Short mmCIF file of C-alpha atoms and ligand atoms in Angstrom, two decimals:
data_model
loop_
_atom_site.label_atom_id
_atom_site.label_comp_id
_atom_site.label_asym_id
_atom_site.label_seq_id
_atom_site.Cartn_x
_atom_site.Cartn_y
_atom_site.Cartn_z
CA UNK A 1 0.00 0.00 0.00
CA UNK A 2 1.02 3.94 -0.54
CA UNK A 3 0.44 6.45 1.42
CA UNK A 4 1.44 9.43 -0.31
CA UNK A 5 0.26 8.04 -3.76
CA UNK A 6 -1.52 11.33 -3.94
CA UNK A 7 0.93 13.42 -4.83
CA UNK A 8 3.93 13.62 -7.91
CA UNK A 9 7.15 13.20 -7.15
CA UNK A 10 7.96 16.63 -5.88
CA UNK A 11 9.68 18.96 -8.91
CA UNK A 12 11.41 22.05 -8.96
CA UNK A 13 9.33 24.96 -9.93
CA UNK A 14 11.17 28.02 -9.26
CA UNK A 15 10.64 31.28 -6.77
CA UNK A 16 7.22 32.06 -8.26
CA UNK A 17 5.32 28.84 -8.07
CA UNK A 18 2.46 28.40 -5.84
CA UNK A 19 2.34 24.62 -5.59
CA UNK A 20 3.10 23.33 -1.78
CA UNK A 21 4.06 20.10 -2.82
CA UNK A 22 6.77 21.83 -5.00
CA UNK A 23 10.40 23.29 -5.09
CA UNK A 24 10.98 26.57 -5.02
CA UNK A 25 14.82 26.65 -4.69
CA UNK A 26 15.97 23.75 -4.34
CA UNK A 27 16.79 22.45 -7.96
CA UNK A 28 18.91 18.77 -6.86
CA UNK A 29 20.85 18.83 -10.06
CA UNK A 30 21.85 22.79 -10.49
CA UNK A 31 25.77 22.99 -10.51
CA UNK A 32 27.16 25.17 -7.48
CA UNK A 33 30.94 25.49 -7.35
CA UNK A 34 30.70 23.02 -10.15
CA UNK A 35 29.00 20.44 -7.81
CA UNK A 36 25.39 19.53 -7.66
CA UNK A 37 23.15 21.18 -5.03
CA UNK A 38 22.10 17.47 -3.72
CA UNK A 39 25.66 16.74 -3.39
CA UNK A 40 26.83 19.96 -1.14
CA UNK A 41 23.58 19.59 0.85
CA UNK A 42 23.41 15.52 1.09
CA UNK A 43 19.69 15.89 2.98
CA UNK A 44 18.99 13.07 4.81
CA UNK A 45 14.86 12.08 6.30
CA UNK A 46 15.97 11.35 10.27
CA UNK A 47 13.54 7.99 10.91
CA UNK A 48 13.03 8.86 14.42
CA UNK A 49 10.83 12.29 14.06
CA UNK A 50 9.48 11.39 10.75
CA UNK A 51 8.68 8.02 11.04
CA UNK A 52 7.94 7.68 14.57
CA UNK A 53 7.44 10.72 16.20
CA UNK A 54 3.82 11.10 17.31
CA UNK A 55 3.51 14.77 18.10
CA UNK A 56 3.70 13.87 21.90
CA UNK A 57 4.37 16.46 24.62
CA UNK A 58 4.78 17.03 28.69
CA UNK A 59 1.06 18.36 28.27
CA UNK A 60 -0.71 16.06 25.98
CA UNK A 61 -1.08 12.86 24.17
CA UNK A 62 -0.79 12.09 20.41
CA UNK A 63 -1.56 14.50 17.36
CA UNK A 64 0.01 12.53 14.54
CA UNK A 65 -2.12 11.67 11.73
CA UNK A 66 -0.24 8.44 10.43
CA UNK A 67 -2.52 5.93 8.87
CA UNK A 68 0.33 3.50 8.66
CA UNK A 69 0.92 3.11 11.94
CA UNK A 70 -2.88 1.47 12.59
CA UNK A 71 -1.80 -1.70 12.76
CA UNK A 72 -1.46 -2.98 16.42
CA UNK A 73 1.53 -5.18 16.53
CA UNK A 74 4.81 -3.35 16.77
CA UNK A 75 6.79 -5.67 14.64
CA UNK A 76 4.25 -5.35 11.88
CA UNK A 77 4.22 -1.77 12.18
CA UNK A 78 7.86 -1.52 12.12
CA UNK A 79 7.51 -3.58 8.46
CA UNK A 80 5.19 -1.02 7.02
CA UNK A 81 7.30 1.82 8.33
CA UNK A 82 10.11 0.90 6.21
CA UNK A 83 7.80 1.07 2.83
CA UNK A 84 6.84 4.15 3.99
CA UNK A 85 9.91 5.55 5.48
CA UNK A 86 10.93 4.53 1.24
CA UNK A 87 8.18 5.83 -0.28
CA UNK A 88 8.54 9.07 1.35
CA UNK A 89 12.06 9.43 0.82
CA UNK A 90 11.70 8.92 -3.10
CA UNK A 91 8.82 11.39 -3.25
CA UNK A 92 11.39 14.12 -2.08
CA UNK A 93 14.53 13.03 -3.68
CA UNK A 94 15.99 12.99 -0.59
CA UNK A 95 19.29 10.47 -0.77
CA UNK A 96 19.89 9.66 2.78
CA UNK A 97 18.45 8.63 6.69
CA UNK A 98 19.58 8.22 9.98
CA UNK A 99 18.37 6.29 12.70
CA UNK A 100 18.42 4.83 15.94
CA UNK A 101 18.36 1.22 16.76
CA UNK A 102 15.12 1.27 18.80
CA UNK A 103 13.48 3.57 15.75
CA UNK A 104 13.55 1.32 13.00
CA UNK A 105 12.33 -1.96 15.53
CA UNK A 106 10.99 -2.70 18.86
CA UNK A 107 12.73 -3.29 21.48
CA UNK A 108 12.21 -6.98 22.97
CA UNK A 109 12.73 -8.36 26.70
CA UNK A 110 16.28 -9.28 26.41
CA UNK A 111 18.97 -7.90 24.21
CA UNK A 112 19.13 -10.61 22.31
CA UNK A 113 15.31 -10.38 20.82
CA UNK A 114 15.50 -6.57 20.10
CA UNK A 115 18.50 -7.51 18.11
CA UNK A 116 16.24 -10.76 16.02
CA UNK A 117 13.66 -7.79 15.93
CA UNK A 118 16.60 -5.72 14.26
CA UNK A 119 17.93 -8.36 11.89
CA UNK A 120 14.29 -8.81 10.32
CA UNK A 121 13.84 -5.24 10.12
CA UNK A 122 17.35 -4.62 8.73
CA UNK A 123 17.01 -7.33 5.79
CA UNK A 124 13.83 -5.07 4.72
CA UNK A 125 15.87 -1.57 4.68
CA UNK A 126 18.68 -3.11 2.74
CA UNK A 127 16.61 -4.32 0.20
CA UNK A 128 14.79 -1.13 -0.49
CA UNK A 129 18.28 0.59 -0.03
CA UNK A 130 19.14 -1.55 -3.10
CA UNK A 131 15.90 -0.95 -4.68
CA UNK A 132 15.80 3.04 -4.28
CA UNK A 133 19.81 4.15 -4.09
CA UNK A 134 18.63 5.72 -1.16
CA UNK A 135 21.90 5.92 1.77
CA UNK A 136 22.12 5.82 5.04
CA UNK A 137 24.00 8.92 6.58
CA UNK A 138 24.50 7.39 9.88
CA UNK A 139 23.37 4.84 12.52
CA UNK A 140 22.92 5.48 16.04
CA UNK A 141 21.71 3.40 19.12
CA UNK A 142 18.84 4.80 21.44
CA UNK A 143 20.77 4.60 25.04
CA UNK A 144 18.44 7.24 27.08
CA UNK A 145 14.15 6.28 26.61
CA UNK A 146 14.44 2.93 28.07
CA UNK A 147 14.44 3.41 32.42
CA UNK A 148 17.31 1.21 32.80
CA UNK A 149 19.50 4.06 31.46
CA UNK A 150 17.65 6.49 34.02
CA UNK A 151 21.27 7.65 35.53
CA UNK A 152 22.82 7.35 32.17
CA UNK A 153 24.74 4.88 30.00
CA UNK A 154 28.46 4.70 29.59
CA UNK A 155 28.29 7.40 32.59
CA UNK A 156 25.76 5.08 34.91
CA UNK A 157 26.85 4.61 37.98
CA UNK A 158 25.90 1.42 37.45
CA UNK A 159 28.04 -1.00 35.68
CA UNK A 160 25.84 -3.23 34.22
CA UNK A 161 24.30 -0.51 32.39
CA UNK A 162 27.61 0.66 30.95
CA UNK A 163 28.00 -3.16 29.82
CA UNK A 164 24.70 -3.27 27.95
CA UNK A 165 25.28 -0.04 26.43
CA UNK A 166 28.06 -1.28 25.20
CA UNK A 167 26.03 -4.49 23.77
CA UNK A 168 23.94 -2.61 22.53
CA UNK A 169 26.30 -0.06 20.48
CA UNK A 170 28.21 -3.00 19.22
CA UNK A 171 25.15 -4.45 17.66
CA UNK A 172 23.44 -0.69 16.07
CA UNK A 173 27.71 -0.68 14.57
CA UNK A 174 27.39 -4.10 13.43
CA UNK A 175 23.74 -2.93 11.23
CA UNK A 176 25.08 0.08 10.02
CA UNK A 177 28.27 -1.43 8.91
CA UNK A 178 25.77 -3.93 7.47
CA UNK A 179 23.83 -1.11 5.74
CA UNK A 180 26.78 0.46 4.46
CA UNK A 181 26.30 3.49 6.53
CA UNK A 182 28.58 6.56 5.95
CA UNK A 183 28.93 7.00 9.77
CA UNK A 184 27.89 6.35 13.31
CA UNK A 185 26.43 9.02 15.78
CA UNK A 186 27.18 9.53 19.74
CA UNK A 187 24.89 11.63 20.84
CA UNK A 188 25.11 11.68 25.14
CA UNK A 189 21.70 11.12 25.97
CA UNK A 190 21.54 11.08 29.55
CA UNK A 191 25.17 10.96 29.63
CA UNK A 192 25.60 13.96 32.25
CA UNK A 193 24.49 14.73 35.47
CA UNK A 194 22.14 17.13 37.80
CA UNK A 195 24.22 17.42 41.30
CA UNK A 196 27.60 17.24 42.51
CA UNK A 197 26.38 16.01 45.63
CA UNK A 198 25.76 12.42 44.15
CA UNK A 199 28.06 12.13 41.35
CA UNK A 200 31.74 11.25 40.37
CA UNK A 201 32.31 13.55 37.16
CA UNK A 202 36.03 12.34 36.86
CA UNK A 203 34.78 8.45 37.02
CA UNK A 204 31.87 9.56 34.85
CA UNK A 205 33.60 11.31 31.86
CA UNK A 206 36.62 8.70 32.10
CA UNK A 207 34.38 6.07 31.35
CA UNK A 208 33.05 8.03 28.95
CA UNK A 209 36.25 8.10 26.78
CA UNK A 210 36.89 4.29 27.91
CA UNK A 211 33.22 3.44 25.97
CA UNK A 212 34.70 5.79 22.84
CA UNK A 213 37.68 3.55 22.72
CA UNK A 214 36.09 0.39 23.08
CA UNK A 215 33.61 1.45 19.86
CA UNK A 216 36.95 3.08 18.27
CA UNK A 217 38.83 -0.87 18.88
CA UNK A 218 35.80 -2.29 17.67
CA UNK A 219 35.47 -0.68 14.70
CA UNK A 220 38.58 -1.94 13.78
CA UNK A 221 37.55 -5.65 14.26
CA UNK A 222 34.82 -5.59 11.82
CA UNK A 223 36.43 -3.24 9.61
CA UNK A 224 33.61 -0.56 10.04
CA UNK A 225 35.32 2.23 7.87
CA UNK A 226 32.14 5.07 8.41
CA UNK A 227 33.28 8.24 10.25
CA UNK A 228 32.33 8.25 13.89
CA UNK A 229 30.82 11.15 15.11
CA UNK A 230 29.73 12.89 18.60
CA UNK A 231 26.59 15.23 18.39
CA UNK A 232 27.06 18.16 20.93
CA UNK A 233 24.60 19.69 23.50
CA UNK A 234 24.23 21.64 26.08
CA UNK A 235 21.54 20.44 28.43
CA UNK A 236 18.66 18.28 27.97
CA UNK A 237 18.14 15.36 29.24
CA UNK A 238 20.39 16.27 32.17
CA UNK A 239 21.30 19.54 33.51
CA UNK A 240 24.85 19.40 32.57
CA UNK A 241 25.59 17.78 29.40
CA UNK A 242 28.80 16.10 29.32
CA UNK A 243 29.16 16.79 25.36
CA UNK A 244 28.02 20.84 26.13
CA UNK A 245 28.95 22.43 22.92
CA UNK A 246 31.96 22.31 20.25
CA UNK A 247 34.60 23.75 22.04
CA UNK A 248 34.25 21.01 25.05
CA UNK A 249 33.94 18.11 23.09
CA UNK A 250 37.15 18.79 20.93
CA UNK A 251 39.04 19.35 24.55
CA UNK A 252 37.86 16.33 25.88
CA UNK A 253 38.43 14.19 22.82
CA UNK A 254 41.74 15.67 22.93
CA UNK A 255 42.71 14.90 26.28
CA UNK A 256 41.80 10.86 25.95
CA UNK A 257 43.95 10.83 22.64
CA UNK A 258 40.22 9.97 20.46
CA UNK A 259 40.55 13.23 18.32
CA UNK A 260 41.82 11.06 15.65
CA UNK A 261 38.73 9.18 15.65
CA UNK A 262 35.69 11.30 15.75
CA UNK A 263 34.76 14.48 13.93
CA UNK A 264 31.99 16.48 15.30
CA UNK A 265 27.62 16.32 14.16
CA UNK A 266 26.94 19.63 15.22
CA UNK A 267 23.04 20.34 15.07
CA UNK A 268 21.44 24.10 15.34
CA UNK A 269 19.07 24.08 18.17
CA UNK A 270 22.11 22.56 19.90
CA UNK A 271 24.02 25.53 19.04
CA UNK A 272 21.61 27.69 20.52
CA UNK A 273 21.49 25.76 23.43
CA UNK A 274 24.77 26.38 24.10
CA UNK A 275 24.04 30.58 23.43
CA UNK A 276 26.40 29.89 20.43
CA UNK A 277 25.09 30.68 17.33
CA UNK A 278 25.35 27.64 14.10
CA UNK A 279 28.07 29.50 12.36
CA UNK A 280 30.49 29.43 15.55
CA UNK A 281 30.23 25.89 16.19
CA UNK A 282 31.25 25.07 12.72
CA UNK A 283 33.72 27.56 12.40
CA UNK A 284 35.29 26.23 15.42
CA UNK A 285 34.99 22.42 14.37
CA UNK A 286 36.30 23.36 10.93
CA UNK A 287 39.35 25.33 12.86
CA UNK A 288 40.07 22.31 14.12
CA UNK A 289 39.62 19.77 11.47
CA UNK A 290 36.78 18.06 13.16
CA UNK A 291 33.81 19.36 11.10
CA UNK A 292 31.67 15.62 10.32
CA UNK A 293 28.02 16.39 9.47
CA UNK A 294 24.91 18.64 10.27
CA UNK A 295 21.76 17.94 11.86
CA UNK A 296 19.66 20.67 10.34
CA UNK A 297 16.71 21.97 12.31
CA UNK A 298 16.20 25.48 14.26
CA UNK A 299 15.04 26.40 17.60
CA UNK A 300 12.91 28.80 18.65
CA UNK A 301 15.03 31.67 20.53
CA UNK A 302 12.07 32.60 22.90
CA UNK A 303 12.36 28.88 24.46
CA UNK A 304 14.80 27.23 26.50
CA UNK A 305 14.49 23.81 25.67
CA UNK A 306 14.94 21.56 21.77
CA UNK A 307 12.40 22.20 20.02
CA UNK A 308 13.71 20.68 16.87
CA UNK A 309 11.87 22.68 14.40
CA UNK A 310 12.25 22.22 10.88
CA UNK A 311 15.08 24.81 9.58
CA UNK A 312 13.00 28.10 7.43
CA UNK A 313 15.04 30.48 8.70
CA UNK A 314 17.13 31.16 5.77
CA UNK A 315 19.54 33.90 7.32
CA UNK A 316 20.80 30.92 9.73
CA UNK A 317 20.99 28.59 6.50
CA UNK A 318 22.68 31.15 4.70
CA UNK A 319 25.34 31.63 7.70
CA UNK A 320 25.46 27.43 7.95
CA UNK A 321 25.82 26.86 4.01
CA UNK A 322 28.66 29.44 4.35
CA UNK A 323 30.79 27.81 6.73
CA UNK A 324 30.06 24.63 5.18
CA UNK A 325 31.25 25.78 1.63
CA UNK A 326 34.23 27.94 3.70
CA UNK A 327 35.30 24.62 5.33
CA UNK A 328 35.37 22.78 1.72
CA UNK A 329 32.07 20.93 2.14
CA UNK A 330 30.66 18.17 4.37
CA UNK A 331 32.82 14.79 3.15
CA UNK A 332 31.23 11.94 5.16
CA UNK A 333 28.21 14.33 5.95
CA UNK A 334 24.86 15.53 5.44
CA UNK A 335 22.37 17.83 6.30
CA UNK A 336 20.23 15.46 8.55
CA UNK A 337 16.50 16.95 9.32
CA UNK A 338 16.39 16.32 13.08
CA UNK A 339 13.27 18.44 12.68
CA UNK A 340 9.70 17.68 13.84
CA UNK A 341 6.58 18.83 13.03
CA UNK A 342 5.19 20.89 15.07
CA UNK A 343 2.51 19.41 17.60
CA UNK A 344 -1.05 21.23 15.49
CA UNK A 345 0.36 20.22 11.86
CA UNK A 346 -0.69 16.68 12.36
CA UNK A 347 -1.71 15.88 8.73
CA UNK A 348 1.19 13.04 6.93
CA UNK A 349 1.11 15.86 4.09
CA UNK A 350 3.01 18.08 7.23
CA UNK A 351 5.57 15.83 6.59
CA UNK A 352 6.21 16.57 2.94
CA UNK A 353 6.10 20.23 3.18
CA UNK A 354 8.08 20.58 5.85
CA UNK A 355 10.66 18.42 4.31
CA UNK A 356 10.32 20.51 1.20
CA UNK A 357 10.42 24.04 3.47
CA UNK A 358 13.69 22.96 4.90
CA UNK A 359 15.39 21.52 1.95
CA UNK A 360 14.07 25.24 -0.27
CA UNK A 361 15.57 27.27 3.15
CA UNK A 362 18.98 25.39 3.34
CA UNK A 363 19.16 25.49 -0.92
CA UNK A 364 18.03 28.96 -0.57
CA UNK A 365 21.24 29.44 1.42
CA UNK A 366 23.72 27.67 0.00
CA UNK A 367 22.93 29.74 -3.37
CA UNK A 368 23.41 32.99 -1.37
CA UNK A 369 26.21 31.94 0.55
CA UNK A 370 28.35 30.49 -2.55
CA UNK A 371 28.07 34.07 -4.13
CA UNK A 372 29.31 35.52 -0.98
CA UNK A 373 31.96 33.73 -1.36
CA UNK A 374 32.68 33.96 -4.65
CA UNK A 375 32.45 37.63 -4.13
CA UNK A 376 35.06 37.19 -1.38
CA UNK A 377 32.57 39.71 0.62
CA UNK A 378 34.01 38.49 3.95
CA UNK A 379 37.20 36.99 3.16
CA UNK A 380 38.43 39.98 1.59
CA UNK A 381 37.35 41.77 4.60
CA UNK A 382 39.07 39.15 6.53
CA UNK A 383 42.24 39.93 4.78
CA UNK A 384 42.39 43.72 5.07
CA UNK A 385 41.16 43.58 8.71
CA UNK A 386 43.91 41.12 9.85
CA UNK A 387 46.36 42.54 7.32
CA UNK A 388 49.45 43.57 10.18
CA UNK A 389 50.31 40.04 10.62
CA UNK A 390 51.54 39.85 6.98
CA UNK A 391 54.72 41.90 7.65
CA UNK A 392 56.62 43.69 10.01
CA UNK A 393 56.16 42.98 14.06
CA UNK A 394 53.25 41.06 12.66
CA UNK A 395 54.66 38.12 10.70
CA UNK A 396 57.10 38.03 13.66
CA UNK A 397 54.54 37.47 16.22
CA UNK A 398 53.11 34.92 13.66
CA UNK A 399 56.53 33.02 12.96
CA UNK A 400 57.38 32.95 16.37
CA UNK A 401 60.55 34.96 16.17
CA UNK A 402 59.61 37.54 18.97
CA UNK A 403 58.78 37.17 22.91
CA UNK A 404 57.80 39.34 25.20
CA UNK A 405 61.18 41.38 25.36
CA UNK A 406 61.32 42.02 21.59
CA UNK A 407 57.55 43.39 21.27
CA UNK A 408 58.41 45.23 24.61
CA UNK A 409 61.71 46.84 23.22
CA UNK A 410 59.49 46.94 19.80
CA UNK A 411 56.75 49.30 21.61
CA UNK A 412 58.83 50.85 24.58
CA UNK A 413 59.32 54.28 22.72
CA UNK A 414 56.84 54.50 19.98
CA UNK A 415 54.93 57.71 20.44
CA UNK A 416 52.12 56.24 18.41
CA UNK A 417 50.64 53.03 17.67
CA UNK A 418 49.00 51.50 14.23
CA UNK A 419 45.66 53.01 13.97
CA UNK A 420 42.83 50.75 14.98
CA UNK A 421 40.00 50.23 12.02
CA UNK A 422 36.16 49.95 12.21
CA UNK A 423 35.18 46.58 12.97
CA UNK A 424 32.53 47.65 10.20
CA UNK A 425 29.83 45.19 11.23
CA UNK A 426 26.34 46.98 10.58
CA UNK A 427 28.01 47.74 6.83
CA UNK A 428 28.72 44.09 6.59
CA UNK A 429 25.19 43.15 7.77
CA UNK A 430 24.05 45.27 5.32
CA UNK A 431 25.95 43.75 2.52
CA UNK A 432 24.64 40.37 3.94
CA UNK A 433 20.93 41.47 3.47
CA UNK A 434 21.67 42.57 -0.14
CA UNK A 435 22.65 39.17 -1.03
CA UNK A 436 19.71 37.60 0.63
CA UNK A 437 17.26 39.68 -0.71
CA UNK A 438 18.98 40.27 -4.25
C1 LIG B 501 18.67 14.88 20.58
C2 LIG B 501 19.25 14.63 19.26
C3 LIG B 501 19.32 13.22 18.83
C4 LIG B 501 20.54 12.86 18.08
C5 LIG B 501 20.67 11.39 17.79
O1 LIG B 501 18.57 16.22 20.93
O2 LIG B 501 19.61 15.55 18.56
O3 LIG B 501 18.19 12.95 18.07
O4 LIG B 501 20.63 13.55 16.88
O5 LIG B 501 20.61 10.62 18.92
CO1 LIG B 502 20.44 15.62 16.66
#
């Protein structure tokens, strides 16, 4: 059975068309930078808010509209969601998906029936993988709904629970290597903590790294070659997020020797989170060669908490696409929608146009942002601003050929210092909005 047998395949039809259920910028096979637009953005469909997400919050039950999900047994269900999850995917062109273990399948009583429950489902994907071309960005495994991970995983107090994380990652590695997946996703989950008074932060984060390693090790074994990547965020589940923002996770990969091994999924509403904005936590992954992929979504600045929205906001996709392009492109990465729907737009045809919405915003962007920098309007900027470090005391301070006694003998009797420049912002935010609005 289809469920969206309603509607065409959705087209490009340019800024003036009318048509919900159509394009408006984003035209997949338009050459940017001599590259197609599908292949700088690389959307991917994220299973878990599309295909299972129900429209659920702390105030109320179920909104979602999704006539496939009628039948009652959860195995079946999880069957049908796969056709779907396919037939969805192909009406939007989109090329790629993510999931977690526990999205894609029930989970059983033991480990060892969630994982049969996984293998059935699994054999289904792959086939339509083979059937559609469609990719899978990156796996994941769900270690924060279940209770049992109520005081964390890999950072439970507990070590039982740190042992069937571990299970339990092996296996969600094991079906995306299986799947062919491009990557594999730590995002904390619970993996944090709300009071000093009852918790060991060094034990916590070391076993943190130890759990990294043992996946890193493991990796190896089966000869799982996808990048591995660790999603930032601030708060949410727990008060203080282990993986807070950008900045901490490079330090703390870093300082347990795993930088090697992970590059960084950096998502928006995260960002925000974290009262950085998008562009800084890219920049500052890109700085330090650990840019990996992009869960695309936005929050909404009035609230404190995820809200996971899908991504319209097309000055933030302009400022993301830029970095992106600056950085030279995702490689192993995507743009993954970890975007809902909100709660009231319940119908299944909420789905496609928010899809659509977000893929026009972040195609919308990347067309502004590659003229930008084609135009050098930055860079150049860039240049002239920091232009004293190309000679004189400068390039010294750069080389490292001067200390502290050489810039002091350098400044000691100068009766006047280099001129300082406007930082020139509001004329550069003007420039911005006349390449957003054209
Ligand atoms: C949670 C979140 C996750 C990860 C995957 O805020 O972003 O969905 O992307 O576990
Ligand atoms: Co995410």
């Amino acid at each position: 059975m289809k469920y969206f047998d309603k509607i065409d395949k959705i087209k490009y039809e340019g800024s003036k068309s009318s048509n919900p259920f159509a394009f408006k910028y984003y035209n997949s096979n338009e050459l940017i930078f001599g590259k197609k637009m599908k292949d700088h953005l690389k959307f991917s469909m994220a299973y878990w808010h599309t295909m299972t997400g129900k429209g659920v919050d702390p105030f109320g039950a179920e909104t979602m509209e999704r006539p496939w999900d009628d039948e009652q047994d959860e195995m079946e269900k999880a069957k049908i969601r796969v056709k779907v999850a396919f037939e969805f995917m192909e009406k939007l062109g989109l090329e790629y998906f993510a999931f977690h273990d526990r999205d894609i399948a029930p989970e059983g009583e033991t480990l060892s029936e969630s994982n049969k429950n996984l293998d059935v489902i699994v054999d289904l994907i792959e086939k339509e993988m083979k059937r559609t071309g469609i990719k899978l960005l990156w796996g994941t495994a769900n270690l924060f709904y279940n209770k049992r991970f109520v005081n964390g995983a890999s950072t439970s107090p507990n070590a039982d629970i740190f042992a069937f994380s571990a299970a339990q990652v092996k296996k969600a590695m094991e079906i995306t290597k299986r799947l062919n997946g491009a990557g594999y996703t730590f995002w904390g989950g619970r993996e944090g903590y709300e009071t000093l008074l009852n918790t060991d932060m060094k034990l916590e984060q070391d076993n943190f790294a130890r759990f990294l390693k043992m996946a890193v090790v493991y990796a190896k074994e089966i000869g799982f070659e996808g990048q591995f990547y660790i999603e930032p965020k601030p708060k949410e589940p727990t008060k203080h997020q282990y993986d807070y923002d950008s900045a901490t996770v490079i330090s703390f990969l870093r300082k347990h020797g795993l930088d090697k091994d992970f590059k960084l999924n950096i998502e928006t509403n995260h960002a925000t989170l974290a009262m950085h904005t998008m562009n800084h936590e890219i920049r500052l992954a890109a700085d330090n060669d650990m840019l990996g992929s992009v869960d695309a979504n936005q929050g909404d600045l009035l609230l404190g908490w995820d809200t996971d929205q899908f991504p319209t906001n097309v000055y933030d996709t302009t400022l993301t696409m830029y970095e992106v392009l600056r950085a030279g492109g995702l490689k192993s990465g995507g743009l993954n929608f970890d975007a809902k729907v909100k709660r009231s737009s319940f119908t299944k045809n909420d789905l496609l146009i928010a899809h659509i919405a977000g893929m026009d915003a972040y195609a919308a962007g990347l067309r502004i942002a590659s003229k930008l920098l084609e135009d050098g309007v930055f860079e150049n900027n860039l240049k002239d601003r920091y232009r004293s470090y190309n000679e004189g005391i400068g390039k010294q301070i750069v080389s490292k050929e001067v200390g502290f006694k050489e810039l002091e003998e350098y400044v000691m009797n100068k009766k006047e210092l280099e001129k300082n420049e406007s930082g020139k912002q509001e004329l550069l935010e003007a420039i911005l909005n006349q390449y957003i609005i054209g």
